[in-house]
Coordinates of N, CA and C in Angstrom, one line a residue:
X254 N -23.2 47.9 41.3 CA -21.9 47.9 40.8 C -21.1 46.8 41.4
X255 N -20.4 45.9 40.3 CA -19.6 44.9 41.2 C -18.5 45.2 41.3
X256 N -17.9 44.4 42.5 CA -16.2 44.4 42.6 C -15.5 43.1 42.4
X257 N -14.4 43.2 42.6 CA -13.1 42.0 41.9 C -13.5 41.2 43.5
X258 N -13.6 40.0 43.7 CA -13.2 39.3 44.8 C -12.2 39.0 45.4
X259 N -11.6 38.8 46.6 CA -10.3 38.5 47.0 C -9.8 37.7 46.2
X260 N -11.3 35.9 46.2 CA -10.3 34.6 45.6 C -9.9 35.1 44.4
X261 N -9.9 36.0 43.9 CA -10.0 36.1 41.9 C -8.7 37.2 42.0
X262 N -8.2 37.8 43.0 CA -6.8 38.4 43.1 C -5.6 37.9 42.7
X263 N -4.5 38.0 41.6 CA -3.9 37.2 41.4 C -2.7 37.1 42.3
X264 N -2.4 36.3 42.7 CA -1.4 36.1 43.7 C 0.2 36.2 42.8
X265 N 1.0 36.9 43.4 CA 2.5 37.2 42.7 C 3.3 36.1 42.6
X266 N 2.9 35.3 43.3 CA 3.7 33.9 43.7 C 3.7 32.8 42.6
X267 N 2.3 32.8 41.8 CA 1.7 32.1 40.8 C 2.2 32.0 39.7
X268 N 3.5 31.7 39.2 CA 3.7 31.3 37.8 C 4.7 31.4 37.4
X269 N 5.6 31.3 36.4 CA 6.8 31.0 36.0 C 7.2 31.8 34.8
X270 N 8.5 31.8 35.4 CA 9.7 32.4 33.9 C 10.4 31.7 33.2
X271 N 10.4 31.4 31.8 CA 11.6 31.0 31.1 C 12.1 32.2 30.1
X272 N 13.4 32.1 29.8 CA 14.2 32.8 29.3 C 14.7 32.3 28.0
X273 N 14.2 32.3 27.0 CA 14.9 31.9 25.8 C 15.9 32.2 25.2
X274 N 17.1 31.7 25.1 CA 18.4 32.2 24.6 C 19.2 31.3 23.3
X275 N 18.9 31.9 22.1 CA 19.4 31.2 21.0 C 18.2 30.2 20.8
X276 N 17.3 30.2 20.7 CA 16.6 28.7 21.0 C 16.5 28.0 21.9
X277 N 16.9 28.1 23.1 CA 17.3 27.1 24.1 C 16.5 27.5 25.2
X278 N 15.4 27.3 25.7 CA 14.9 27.5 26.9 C 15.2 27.4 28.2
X279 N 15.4 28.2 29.0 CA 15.9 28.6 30.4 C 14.9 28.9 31.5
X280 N 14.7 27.9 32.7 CA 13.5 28.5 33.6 C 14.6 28.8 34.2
X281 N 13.5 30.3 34.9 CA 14.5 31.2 35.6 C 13.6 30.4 37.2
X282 N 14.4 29.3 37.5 CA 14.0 29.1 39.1 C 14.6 29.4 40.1
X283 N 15.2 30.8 40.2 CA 15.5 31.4 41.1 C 15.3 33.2 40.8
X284 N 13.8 33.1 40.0 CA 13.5 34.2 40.0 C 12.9 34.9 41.2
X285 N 13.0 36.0 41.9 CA 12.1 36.4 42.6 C 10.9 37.6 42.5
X286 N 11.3 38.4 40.9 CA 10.4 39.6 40.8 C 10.8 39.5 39.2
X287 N 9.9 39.7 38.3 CA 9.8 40.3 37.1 C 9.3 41.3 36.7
X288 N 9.2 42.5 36.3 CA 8.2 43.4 36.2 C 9.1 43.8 34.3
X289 N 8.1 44.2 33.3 CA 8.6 44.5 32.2 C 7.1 46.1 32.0
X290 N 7.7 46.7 31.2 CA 6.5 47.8 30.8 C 6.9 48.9 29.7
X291 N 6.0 49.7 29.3 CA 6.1 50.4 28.3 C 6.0 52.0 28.6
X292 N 7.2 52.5 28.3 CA 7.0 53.9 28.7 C 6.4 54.7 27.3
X293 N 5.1 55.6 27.6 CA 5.1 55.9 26.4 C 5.7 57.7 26.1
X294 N 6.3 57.8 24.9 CA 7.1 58.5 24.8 C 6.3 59.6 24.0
X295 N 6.5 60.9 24.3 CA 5.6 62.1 24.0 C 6.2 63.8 23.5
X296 N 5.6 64.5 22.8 CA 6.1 65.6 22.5 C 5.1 66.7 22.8
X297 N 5.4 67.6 23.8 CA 4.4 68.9 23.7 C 4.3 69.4 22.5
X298 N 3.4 69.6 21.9 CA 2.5 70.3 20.7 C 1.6 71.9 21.2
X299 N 2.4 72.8 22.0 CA 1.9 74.1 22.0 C 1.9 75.0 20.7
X300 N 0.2 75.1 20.5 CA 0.0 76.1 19.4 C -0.3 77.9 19.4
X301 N -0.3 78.4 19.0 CA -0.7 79.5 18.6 C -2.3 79.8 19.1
X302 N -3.2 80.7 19.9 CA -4.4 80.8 20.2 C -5.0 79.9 21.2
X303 N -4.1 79.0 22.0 CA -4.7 78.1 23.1 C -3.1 78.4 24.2
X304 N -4.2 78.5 25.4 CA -3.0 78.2 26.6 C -2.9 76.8 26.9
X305 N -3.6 75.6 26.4 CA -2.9 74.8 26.6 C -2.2 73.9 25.9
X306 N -0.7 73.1 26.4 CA -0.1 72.4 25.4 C -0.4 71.3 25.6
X307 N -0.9 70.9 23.9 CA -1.5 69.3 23.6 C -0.2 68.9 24.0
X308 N -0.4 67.2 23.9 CA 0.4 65.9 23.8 C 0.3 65.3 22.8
X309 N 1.4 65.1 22.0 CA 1.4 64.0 20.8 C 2.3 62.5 21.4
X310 N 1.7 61.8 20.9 CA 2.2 60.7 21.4 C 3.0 60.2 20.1
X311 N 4.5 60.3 20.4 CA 5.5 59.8 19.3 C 5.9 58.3 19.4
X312 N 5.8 57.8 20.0 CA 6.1 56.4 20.2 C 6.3 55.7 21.6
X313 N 7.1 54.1 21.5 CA 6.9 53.5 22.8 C 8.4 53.2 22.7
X314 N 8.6 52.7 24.2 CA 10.2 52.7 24.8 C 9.7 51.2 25.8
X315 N 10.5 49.6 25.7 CA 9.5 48.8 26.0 C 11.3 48.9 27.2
X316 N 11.0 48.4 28.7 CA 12.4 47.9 29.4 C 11.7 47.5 30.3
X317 N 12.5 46.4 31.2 CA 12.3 46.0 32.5 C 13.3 45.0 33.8
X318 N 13.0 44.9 34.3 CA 13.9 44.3 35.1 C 13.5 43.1 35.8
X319 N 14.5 42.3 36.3 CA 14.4 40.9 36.7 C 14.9 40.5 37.8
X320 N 14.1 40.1 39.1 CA 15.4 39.9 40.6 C 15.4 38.8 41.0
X321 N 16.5 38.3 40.6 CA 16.8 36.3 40.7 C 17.7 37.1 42.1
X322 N 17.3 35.6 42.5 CA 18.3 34.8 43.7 C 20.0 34.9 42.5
X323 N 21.1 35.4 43.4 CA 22.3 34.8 42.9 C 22.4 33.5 42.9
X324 N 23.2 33.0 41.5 CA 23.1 31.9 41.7 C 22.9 30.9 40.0
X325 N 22.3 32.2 39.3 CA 21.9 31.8 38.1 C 23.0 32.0 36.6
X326 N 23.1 31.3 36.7 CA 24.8 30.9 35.7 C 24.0 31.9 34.3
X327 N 22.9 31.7 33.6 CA 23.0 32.0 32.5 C 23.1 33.7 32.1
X328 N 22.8 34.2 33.0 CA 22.9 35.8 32.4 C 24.5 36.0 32.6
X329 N 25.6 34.9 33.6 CA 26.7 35.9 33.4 C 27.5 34.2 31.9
X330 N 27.1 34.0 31.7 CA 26.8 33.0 30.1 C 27.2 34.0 29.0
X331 N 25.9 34.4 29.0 CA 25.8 35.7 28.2 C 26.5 36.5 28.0
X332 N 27.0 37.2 28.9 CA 27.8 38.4 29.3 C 29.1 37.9 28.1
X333 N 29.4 36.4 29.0 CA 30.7 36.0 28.7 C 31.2 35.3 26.9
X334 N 29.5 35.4 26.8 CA 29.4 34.8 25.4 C 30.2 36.2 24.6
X335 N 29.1 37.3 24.8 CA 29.6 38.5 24.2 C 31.3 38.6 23.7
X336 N 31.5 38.6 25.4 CA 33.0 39.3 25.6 C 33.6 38.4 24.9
X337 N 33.7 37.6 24.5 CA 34.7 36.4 24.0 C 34.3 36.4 22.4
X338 N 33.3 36.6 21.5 CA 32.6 36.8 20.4 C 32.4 38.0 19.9
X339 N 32.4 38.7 21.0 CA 31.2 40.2 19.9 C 30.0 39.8 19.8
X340 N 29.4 38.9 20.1 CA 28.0 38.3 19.2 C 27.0 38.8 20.6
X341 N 26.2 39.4 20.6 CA 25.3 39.0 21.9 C 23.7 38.2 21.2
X342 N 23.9 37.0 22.4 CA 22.4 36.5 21.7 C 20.8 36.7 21.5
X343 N 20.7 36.0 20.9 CA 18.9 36.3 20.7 C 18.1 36.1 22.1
X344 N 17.6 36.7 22.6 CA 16.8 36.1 23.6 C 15.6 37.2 23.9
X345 N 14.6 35.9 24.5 CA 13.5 36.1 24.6 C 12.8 36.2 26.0
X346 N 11.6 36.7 26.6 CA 11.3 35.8 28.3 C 9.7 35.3 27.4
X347 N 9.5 34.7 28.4 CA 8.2 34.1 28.8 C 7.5 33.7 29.8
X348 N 6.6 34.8 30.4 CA 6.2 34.8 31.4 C 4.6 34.7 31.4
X349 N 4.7 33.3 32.8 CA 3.1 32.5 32.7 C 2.6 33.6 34.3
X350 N 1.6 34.4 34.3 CA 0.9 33.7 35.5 C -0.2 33.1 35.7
X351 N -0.3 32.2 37.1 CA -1.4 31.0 36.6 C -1.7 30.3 38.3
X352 N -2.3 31.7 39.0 CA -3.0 31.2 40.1 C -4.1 30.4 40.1
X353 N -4.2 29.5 40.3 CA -4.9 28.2 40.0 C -6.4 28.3 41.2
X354 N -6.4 29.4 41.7 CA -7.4 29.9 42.9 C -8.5 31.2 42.2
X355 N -7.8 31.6 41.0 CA -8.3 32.8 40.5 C -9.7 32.0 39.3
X356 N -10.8 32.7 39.0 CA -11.0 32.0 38.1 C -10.9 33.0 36.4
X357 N -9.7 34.1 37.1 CA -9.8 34.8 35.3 C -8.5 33.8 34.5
X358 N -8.3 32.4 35.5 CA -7.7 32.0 34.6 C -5.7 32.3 34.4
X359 N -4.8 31.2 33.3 CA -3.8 32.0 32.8 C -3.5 33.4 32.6
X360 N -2.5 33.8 32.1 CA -2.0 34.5 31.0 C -0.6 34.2 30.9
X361 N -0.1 34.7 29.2 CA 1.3 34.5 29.0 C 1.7 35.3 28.2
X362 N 2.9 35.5 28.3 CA 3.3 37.5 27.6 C 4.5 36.4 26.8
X363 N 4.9 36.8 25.9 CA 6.0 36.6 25.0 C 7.0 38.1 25.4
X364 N 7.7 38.1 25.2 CA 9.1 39.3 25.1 C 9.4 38.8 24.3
X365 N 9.9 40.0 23.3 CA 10.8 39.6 22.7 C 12.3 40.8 21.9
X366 N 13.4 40.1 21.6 CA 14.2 41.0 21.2 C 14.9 41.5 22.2
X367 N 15.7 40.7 23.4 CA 15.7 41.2 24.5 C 17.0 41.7 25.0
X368 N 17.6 42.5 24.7 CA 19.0 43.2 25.1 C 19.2 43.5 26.9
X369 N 19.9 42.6 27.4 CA 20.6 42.3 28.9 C 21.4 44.1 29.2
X370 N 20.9 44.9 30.0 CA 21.5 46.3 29.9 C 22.1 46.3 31.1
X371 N 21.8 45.6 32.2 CA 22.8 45.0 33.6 C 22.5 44.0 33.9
X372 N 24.2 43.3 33.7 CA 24.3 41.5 34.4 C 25.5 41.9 35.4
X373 N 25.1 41.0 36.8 CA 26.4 41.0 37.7 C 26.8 39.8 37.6
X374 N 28.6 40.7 37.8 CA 29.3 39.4 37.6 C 29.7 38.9 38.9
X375 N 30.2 39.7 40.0 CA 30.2 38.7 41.6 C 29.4 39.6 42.3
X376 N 29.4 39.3 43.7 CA 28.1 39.8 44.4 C 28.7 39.0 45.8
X377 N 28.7 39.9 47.1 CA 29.3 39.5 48.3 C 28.2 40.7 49.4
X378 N 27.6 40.2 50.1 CA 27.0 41.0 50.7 C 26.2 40.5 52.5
X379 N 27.1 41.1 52.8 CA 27.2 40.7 54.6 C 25.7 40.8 55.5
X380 N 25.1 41.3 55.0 CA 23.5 41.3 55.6 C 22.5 41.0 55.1
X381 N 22.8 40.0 54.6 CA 21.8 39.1 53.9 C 22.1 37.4 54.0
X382 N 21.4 36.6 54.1 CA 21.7 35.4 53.9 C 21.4 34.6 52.5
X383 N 20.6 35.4 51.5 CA 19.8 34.9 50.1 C 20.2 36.2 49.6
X384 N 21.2 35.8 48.7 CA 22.0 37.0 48.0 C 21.1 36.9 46.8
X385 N 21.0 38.2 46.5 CA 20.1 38.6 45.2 C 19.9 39.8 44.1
X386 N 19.9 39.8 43.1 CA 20.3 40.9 42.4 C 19.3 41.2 41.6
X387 N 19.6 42.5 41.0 CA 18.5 42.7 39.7 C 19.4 42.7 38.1
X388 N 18.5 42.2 37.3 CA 18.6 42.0 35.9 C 18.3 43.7 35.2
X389 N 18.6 44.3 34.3 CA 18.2 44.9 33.9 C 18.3 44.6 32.4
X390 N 16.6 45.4 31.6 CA 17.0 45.2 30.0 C 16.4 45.9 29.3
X391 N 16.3 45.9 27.7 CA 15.4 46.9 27.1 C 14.9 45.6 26.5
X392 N 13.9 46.0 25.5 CA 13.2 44.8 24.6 C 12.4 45.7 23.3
X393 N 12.4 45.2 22.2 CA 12.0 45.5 21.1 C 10.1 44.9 20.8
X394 N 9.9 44.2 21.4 CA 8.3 43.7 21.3 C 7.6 42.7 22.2
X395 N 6.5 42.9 22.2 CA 5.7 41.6 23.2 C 4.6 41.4 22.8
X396 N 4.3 40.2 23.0 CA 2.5 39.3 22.5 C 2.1 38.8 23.9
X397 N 1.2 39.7 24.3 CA -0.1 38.1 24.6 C -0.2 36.9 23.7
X398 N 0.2 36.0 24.7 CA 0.2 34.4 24.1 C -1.0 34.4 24.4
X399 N -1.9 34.4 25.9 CA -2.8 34.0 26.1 C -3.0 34.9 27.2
X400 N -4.5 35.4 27.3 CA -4.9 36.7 27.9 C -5.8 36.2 29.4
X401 N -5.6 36.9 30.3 CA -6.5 36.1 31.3 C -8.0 36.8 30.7
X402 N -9.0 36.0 31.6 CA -10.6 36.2 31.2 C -10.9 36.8 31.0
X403 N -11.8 38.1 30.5 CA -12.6 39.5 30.7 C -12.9 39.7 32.3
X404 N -13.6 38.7 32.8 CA -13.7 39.3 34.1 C -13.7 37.6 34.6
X405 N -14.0 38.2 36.2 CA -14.0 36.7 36.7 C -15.1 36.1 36.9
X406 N -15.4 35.1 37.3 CA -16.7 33.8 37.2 C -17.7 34.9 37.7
X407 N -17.6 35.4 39.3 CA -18.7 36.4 40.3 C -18.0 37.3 40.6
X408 N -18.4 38.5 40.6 CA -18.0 39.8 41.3 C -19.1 39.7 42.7
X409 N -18.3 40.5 43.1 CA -19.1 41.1 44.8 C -19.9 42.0 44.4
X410 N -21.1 41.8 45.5 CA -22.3 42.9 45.2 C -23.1 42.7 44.1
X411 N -23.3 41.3 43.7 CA -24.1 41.2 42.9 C -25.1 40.1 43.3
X412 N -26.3 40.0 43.4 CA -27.4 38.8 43.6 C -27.3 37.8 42.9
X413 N -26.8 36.7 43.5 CA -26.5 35.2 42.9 C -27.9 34.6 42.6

């Protein structure tokens, strides 16, 4: 049986965000955490003649969050675009990782349809020197652009 190797661990540090807004691409370089995911959404299905209750799976719920360094003008942009229009914009992320140490390689996720559900607008905070906040959002869909490898070049435990 093989295992994953350390060098082939993807390091968190490895890769980049841009934020698409109306068309217009945005690297988020004062990101410090992205995480996005899918909750999947479910209904107990208890029947008649069984003690136990199935699960049906009714659908997906996609949201996630974002922790930039303060600092980053375009989410309170947005906010402000809103308030002044009514309009809130199109936007998208795009997130690469791409430890150049690993050999499974890239990957790149598209988001898309991306509704901002908390932006701050000031932020003052006495025990910290690297002021920093979280993003919060929901999102309507996502693609793999490009998938990292099935597996990596060598696993452990196997005779070279």
């Amino acid at each position: 049986m093989g295992y994953l190797l350390a060098q082939d661990a993807i390091s968190g540090k490895a890769g980049k965000g841009f934020m698409v807004v109306d068309g217009q691409n945005i690297e988020l370089f004062g990101m410090k955490k992205f995480e996005s995911s899918a909750e999947v959404q479910t209904d107990e299905f208890p029947v008649v003649g069984s003690v136990v209750d199935q699960t049906k799976v009714r659908g997906l719920k996609y949201s996630g969050t974002a922790t930039v360094y303060y600092g980053t003008p375009a989410f309170l942009k947005i906010l402000m675009e809103y308030k002044r229009t009514g309009r809130f914009p199109l936007i998208n992320f795009q997130i690469t990782n791409d430890d150049k140490g690993s050999s499974l390689g890239p990957q790149v996720i598209g988001i898309y349809g991306v509704t901002l559900t908390k932006i701050p607008i000031a932020l003052l905070d006495d025990s910290t020197s690297n002021l920093q906040t979280e993003i919060s959002f929901n999102f309507t869909d996502f693609e793999p652009l490009q998938h990292f490898k099935d597996a990596p070049a060598q696993l452990g435990g196997e005779r070279f």
